[in-house]
Short mmCIF file of C-alpha atoms in Angstrom, two decimals:
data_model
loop_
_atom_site.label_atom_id
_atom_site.label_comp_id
_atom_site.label_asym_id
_atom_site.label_seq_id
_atom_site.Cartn_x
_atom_site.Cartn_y
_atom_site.Cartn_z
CA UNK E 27 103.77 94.40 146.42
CA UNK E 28 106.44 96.87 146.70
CA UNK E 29 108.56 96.28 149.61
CA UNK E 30 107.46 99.82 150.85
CA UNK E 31 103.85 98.67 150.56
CA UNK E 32 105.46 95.25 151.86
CA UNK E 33 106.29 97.08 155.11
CA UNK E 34 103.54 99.26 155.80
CA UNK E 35 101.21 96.28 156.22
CA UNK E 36 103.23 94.63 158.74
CA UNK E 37 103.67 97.38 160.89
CA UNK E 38 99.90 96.75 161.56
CA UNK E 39 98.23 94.54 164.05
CA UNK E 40 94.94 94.99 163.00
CA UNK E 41 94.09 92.30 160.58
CA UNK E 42 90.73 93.96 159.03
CA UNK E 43 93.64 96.54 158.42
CA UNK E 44 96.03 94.55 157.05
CA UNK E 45 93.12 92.65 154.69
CA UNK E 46 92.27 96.40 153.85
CA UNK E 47 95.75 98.03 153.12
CA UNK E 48 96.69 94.48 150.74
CA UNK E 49 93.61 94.82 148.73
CA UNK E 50 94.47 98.50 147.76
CA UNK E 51 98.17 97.96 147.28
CA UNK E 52 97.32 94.47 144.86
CA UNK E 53 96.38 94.60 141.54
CA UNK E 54 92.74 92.87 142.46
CA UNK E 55 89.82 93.46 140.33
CA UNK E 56 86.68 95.03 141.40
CA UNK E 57 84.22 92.00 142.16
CA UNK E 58 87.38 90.72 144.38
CA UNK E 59 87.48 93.81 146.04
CA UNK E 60 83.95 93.65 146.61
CA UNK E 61 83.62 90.35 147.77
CA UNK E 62 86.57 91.08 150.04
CA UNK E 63 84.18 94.28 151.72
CA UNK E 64 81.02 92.37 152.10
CA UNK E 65 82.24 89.06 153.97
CA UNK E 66 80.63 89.23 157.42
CA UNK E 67 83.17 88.03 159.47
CA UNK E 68 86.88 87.85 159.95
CA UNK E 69 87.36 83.82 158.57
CA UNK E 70 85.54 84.69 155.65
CA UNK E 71 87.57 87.20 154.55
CA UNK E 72 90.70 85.77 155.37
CA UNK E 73 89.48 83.27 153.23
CA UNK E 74 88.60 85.71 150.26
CA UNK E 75 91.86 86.87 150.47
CA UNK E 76 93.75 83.37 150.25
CA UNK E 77 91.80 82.73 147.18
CA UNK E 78 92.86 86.08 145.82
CA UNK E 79 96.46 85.43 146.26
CA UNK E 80 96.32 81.55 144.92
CA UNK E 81 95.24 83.10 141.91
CA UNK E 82 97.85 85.82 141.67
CA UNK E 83 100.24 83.17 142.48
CA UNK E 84 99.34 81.02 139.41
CA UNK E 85 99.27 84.24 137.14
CA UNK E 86 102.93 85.18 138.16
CA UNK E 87 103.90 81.66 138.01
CA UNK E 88 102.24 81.23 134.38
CA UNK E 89 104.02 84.53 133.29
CA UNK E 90 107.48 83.63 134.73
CA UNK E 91 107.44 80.31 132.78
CA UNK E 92 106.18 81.79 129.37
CA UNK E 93 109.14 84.81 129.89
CA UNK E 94 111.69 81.59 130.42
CA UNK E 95 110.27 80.18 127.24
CA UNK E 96 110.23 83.32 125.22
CA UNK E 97 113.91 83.63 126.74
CA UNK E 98 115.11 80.10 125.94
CA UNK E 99 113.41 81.08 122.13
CA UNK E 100 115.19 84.20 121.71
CA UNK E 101 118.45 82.46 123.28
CA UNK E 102 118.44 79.78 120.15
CA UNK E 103 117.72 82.27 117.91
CA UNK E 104 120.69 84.11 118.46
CA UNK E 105 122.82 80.70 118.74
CA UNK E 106 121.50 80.02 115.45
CA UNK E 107 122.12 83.28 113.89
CA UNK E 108 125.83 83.61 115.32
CA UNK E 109 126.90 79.95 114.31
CA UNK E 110 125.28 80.86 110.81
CA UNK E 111 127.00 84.40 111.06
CA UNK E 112 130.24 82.21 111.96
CA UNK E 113 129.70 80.15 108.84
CA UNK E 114 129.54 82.69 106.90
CA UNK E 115 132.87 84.43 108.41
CA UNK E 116 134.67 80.91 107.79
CA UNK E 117 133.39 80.21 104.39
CA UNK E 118 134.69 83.76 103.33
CA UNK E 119 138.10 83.27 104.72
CA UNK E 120 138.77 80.04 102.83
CA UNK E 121 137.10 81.80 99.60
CA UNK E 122 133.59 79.56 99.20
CA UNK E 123 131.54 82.56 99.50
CA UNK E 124 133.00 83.98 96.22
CA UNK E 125 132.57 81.11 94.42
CA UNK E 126 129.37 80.26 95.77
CA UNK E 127 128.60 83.84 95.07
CA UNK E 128 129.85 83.20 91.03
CA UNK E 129 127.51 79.81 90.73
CA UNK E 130 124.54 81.69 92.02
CA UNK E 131 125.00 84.42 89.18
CA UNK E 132 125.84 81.79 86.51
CA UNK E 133 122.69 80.04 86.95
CA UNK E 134 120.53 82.77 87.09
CA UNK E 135 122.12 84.36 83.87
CA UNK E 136 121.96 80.71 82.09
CA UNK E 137 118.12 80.46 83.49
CA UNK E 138 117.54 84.11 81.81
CA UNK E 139 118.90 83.14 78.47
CA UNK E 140 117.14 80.15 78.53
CA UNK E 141 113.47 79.31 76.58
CA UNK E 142 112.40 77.46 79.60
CA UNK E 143 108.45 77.20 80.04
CA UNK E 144 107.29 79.79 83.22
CA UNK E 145 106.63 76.89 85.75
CA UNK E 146 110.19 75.05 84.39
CA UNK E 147 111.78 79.01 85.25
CA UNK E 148 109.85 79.14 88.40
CA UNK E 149 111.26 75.45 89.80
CA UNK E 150 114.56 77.07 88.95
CA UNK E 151 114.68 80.23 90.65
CA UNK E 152 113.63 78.16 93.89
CA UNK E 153 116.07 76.01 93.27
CA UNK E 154 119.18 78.37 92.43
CA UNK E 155 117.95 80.49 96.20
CA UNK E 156 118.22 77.31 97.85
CA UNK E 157 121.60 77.04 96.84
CA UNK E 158 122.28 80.69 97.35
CA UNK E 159 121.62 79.25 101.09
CA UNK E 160 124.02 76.45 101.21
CA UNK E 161 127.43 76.14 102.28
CA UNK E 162 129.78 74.93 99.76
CA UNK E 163 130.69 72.12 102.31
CA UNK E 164 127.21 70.87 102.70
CA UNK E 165 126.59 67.47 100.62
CA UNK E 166 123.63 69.40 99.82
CA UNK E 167 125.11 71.93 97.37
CA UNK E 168 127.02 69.78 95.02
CA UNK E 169 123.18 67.67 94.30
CA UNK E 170 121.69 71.18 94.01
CA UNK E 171 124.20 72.26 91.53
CA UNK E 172 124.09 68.63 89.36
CA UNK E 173 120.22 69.31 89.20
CA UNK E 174 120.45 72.71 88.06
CA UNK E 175 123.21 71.44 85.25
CA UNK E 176 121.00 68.76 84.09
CA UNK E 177 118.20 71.46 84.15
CA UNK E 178 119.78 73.77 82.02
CA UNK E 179 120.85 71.38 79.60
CA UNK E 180 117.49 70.16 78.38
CA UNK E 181 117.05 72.11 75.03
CA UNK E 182 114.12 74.05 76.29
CA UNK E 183 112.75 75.83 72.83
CA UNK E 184 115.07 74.60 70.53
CA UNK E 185 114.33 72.87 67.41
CA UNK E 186 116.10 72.61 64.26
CA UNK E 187 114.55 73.34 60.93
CA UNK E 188 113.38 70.66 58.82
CA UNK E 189 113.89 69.37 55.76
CA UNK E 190 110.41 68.97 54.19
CA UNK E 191 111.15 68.22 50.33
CA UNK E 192 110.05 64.57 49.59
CA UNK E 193 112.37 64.43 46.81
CA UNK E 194 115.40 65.26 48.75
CA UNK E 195 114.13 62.46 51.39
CA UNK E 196 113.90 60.08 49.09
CA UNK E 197 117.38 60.98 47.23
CA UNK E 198 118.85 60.45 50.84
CA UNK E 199 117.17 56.85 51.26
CA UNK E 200 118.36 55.95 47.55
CA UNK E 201 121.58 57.50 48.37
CA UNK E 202 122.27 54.96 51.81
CA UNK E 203 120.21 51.96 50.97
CA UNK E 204 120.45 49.85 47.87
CA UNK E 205 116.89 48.03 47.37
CA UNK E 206 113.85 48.18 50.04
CA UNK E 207 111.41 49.69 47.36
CA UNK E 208 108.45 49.30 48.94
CA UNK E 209 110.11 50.01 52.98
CA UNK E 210 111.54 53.62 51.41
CA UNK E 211 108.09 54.61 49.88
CA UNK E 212 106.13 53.50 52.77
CA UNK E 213 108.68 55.90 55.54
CA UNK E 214 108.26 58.64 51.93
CA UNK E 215 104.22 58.24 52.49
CA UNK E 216 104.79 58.44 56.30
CA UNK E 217 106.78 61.79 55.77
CA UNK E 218 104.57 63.38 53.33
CA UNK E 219 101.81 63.05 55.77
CA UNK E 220 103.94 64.70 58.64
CA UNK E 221 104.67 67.52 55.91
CA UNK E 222 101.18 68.24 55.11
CA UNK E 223 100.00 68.39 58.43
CA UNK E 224 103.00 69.45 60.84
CA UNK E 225 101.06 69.26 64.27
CA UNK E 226 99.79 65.56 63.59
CA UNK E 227 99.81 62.98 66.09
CA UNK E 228 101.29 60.58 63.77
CA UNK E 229 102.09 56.96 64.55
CA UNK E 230 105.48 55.67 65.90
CA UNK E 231 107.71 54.12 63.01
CA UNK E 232 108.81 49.81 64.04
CA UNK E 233 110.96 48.66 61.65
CA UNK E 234 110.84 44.98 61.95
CA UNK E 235 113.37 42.56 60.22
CA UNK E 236 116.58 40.28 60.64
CA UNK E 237 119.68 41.62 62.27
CA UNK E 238 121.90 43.03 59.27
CA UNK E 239 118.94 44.37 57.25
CA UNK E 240 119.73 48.37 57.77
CA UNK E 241 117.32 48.91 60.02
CA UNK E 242 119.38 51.54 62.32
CA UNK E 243 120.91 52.88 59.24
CA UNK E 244 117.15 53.61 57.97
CA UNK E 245 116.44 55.48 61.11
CA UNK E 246 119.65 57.27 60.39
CA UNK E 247 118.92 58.10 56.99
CA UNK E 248 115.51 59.16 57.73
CA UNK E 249 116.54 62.13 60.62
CA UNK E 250 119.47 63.00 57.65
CA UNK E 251 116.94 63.68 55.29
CA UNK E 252 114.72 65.75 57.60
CA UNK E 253 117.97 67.23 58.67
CA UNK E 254 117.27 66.30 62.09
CA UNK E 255 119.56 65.77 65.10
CA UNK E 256 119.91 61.87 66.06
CA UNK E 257 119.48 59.85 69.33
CA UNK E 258 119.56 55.71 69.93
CA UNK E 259 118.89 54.16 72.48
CA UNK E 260 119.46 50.47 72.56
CA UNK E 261 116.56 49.10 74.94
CA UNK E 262 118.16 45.37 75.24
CA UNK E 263 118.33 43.84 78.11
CA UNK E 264 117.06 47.12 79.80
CA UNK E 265 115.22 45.87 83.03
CA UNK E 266 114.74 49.35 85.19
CA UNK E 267 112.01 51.68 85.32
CA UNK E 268 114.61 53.81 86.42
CA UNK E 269 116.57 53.73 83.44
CA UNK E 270 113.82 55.34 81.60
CA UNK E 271 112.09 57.73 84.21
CA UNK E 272 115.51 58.24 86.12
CA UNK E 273 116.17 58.35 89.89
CA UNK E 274 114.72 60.37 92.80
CA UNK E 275 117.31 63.35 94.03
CA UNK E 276 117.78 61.55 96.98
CA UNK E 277 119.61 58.58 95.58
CA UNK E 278 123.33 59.16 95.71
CA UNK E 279 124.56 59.26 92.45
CA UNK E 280 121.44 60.04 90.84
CA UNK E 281 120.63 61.80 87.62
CA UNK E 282 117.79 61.66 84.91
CA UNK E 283 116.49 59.01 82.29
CA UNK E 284 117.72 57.59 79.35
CA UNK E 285 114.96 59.93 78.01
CA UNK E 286 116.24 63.25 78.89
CA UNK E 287 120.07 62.71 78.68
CA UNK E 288 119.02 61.37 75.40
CA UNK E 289 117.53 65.20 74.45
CA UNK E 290 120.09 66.49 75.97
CA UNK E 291 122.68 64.76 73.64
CA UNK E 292 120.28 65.62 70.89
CA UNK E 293 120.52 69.30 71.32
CA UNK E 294 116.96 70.04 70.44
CA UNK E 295 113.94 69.06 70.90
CA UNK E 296 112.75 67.60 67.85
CA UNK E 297 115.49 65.25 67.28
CA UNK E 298 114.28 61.23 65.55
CA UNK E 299 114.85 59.50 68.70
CA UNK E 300 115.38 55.57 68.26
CA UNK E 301 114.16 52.59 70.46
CA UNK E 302 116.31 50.13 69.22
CA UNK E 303 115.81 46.26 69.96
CA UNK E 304 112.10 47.30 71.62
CA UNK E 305 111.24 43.62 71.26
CA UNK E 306 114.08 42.95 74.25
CA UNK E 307 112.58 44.81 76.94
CA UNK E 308 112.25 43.12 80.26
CA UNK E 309 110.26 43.42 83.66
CA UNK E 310 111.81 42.35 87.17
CA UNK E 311 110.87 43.39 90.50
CA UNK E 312 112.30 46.83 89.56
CA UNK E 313 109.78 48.01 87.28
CA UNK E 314 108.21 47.80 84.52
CA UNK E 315 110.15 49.40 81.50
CA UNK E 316 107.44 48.96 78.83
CA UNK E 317 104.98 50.96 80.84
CA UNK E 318 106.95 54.26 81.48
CA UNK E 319 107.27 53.79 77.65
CA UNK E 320 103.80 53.96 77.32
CA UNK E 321 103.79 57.64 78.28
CA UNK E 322 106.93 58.50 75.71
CA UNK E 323 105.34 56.80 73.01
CA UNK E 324 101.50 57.82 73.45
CA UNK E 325 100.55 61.09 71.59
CA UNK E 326 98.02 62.32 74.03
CA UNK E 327 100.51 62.08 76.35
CA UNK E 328 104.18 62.59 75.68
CA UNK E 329 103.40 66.71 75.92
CA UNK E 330 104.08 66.28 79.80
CA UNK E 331 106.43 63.58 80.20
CA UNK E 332 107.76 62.61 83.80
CA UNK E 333 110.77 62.60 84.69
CA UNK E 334 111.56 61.63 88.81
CA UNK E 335 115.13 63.32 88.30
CA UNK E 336 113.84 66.51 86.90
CA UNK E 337 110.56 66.61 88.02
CA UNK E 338 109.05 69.28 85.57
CA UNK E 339 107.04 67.73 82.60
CA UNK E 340 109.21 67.63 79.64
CA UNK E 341 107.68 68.11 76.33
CA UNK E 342 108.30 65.34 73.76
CA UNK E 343 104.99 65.85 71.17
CA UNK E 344 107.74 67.44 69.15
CA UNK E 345 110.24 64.23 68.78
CA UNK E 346 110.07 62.04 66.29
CA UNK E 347 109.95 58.30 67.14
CA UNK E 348 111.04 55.06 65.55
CA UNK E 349 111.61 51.52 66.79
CA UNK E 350 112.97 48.88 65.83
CA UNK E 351 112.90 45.03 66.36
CA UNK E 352 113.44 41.31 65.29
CA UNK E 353 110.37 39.83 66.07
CA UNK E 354 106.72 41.55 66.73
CA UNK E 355 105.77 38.34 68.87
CA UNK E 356 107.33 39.59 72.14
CA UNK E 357 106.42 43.36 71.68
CA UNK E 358 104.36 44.03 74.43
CA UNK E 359 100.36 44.68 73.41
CA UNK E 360 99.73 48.37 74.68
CA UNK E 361 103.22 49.04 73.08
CA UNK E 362 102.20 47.21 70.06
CA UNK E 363 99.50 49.00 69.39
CA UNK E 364 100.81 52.41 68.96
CA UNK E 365 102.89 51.58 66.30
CA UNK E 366 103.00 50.98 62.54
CA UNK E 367 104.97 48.35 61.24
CA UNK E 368 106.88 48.01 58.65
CA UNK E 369 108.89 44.84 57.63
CA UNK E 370 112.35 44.28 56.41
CA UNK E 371 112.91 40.95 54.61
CA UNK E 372 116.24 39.15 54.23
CA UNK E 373 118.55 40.70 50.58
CA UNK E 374 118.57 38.35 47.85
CA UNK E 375 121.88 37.34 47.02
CA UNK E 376 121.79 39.33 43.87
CA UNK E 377 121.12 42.53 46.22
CA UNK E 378 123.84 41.51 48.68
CA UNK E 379 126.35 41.53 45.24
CA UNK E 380 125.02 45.29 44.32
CA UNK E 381 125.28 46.71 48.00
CA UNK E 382 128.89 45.34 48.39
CA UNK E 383 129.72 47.29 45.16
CA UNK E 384 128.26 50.43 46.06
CA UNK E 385 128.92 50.83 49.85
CA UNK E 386 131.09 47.92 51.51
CA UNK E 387 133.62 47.73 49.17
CA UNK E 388 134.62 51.37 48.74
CA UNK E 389 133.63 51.81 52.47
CA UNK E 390 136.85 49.50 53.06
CA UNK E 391 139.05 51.04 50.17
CA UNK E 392 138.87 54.44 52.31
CA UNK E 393 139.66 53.27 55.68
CA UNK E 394 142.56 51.27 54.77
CA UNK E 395 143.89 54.46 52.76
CA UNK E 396 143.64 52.86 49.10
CA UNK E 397 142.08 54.10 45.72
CA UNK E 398 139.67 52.56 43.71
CA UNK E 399 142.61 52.27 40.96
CA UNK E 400 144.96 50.49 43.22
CA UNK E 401 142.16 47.63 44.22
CA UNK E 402 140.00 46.66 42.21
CA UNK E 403 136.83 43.44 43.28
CA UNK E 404 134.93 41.61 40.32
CA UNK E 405 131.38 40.68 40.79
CA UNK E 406 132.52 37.26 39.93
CA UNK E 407 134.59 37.26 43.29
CA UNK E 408 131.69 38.36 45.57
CA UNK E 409 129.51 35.77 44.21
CA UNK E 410 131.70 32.99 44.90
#
C-alpha cells in the first residue's frame, strides 16, 4: 500500500468500504478477491481479509530475508574480490607479480618443448594455472613449483641409441672382466635375444655371487656396451615403501621415489637401471618395499608405473633391469620369480694373479702418478 492508498482507506468509516478499497489497492489474486465478495456477513470477511494479509505478510517477510541474503552474498563477494585485488596491488609493489609472472611462462615454454604423453601435458597445464593463482607468499607456491621441476625433469621421450653389435658387447665384457666365460656368454645370449626382438618382455638380469666378484662392474659393463646411460640403486637396508613409490604432496619435504629421481639422473628413459643388494630388502610397519617392486619389475606392468609424488604413470617397459645379490635364499618368492639367475663363483687364485696384472695393478700405477717403467710387480710377488 502506497501511503496515498494508505490514507484514503482511513478516511472511511464504512468497513465494507474499507474491506472494498484494500482489496483493489493490494496485489490479491482473483479467487481472494472473490472469496472476499461472496462472504455473507461482515465477520466473515473480516476474516477473509486477515488471512489475506497473513499471507502477504509471510511473502514480504520471505522476500526481505532472501534480499538480506543475496545482500550479505554480494557483500563477501566484493570483500573477497578487493582483498584479492589488494593482493595483487601488494604483490606488484614488492615485485612477486613479475616473477611469478616469469615462472608461469617458463613452465609453460619447458611443458611445450617437452615429449610429455597428452594426459602427463594435461596434469601440467592444471598445475602451472594453479600456480598462475598463487601468491608467491603462499606455502602453496613453492610445493607447486618443486612438483612442476620434478615433472619436467623426467626424460619424457628420450632414449639413447643402442649399441646392438654382439661383438662389440662382448669386446666390452672381455675388455673389463678377466674370466667369467660362461657368466659373459650367458648376459651375450641374453642380449642377442633383446636385439632380435627389440619390444620383448625379457626377463630381469640377478647376478648372484660373493661380495668382490664384479658383479656391479658387470652391470656397468653391460649398459657400456649397449651404450646406455647408468643408474644404481643400492636397496640395503631399504625399509620404506616410500622410498620406492615416494611421498604424497602433502608431506613437507616431499618429493618422488628412488625410481623416478633415479630416471631423472639417468637422462633417458631406457637407461640399465640396477637393484643392487635385492636380497637385503626389508618390511616394517612402513611398507612393504618388495611389493611396490613388484610393479617395477613385472613386464605387464611397469608401462604405468605409480608414483604418489608424481602421480602420472611413468613408463618403464623401456628400462633395462638387473639385480644383484649374495644369496637367492632371502629373495622374496614373487620377486624371485621374475628373474633369471645367473651365478658368480669365487676367482681361483690363478685368476686373482691375471686380474691384478691387467686391471689392479696399472689401476694403482695411474692414480699415484707413476709409469709402468718406473714400477714394475712380478707374478712371483702377487702369489706370495
Amino acid at each position: 500500500l502506497t501511503p496515498d492508498n494508505l490514507k484514503r482507506i482511513t478516511e472511511t468509516d464504512d468497513l465494507d468500504k474499507r474491506l472494498d478499497m484494500m482489496a483493489a489497492y493490494l496485489m490479491v489474486s482473483l479467487e481472494d478477491k472473490y472469496t472476499l465478495l461472496a462472504a455473507e456477513t461482515l465477520r466473515r470477511r473480516l476474516e477473509a481479509m486477515l488471512g489475506i494479509l497473513v499471507k502477504e505478510a509471510q511473502l514480504a517477510e520471505l522476500e526481505i530475508r532472501i534480499n538480506d541474503q543475496v545482500k550479505k552474498q554480494m557483500d563477501q563477494s566484493q570483500k573477497e574480490y578487493y582483498l584479492r585485488e589488494k593482493i595483487k596491488a601488494i604483490s606488484e609493489e614488492l615485485g612477486e607479480g613479475e616473477d611469478r609472472a616469469a615462472d608461469v611462462q617458463e613452465y609453460k615454454e619447458r611443458i611445450n618443448a617437452s615429449k610429455m604423453p597428452d594426459d602427463v601435458r594435461e596434469k601440467a597445464i592444471k598445475e602451472t594455472n594453479r600456480l598462475a593463482r598463487t601468491t608467491t607468499m603462499s606455502p602453496e607456491y613453492g610445493v607447486s613449483r618443486s612438483y612442476l621441476d620434478w615433472l619436467l625433469d623426467i626424460p619424457w621421450g628420450v632414449y639413447t641409441e643402442d649399441q646392438l653389435d654382439i661383438k662389440a658387447c662382448e669386446a666390452v665384457l672381455e675388455e673389463d672382466h678377466y674370466g667369467l666365460e660362461k657368466v659373459k656368454e650367458r648376459i651375450l645370449e641374453f642380449l642377442a635375444v633383446r636385439n632380435l626382438k627389440k619390444d620383448a618382455k625379457g626377463t630381469i638380469i640377478c647376478l648372484v655371487g660373493p661380495p668382490g666378484v664384479g658383479k656391479t662392474s658387470l652391470a656397468r659393463s653391460i649398459a657400456r656396451s649397449l651404450n646406455k646411460n647408468f643408474v644404481r640403486l643400492s636397496l640395503g637396508g631399504v625399509r620404506d615403501e616410500a622410498e620406492i613409490r615416494g611421498h604424497r604432496r602433502t608431506y613437507v619435504g616431499a618429493m618422488p621415489g628412488r625410481i623416478v629421481r633415479g630416471l631423472v639422473d639417468a637422462k633417458s628413459a631406457n637407461p640399465v637401471f640396477l637393484f643392487d643388494e635385492i636380497d637385503k630388502l626389508t618390511s616394517d610397519f612402513r611398507g612393504d618395499p618388495a611389493s611396490a617392486l613388484l610393479e617395477v619389475l613385472d613386464p605387464e606392468q611397469n608401462n604405468s608405473f605409480s608414483d604418489n609424488f608424481i602421480e602420472v604413470p611413468v613408463d618403464l617397459s623401456k628400462v633395462m633391469f638387473i639385480t644383484t645379490a649374495n644369496s637367492v635364499h632371502t629373495i622374496p618368492e614373487p620377486l624371485l620369480d621374475r628373474m633369471e639367475i645367473i651365478e658368480l663363483s669365487s676367482y681361483t687364485e690363478d685368476e686373482k694373479v691375471q686380474i691384478a696384472l691387467r686391471y689392479l695393478v696399472p689401476k694403482q700405477i695411474a692414480e699415484n702418478g707413476l709409469t709402468p717403467e718406473q714400477l714394475f710387480i712380478s707374478t712371483n710377488t702377487l702369489q706370495d
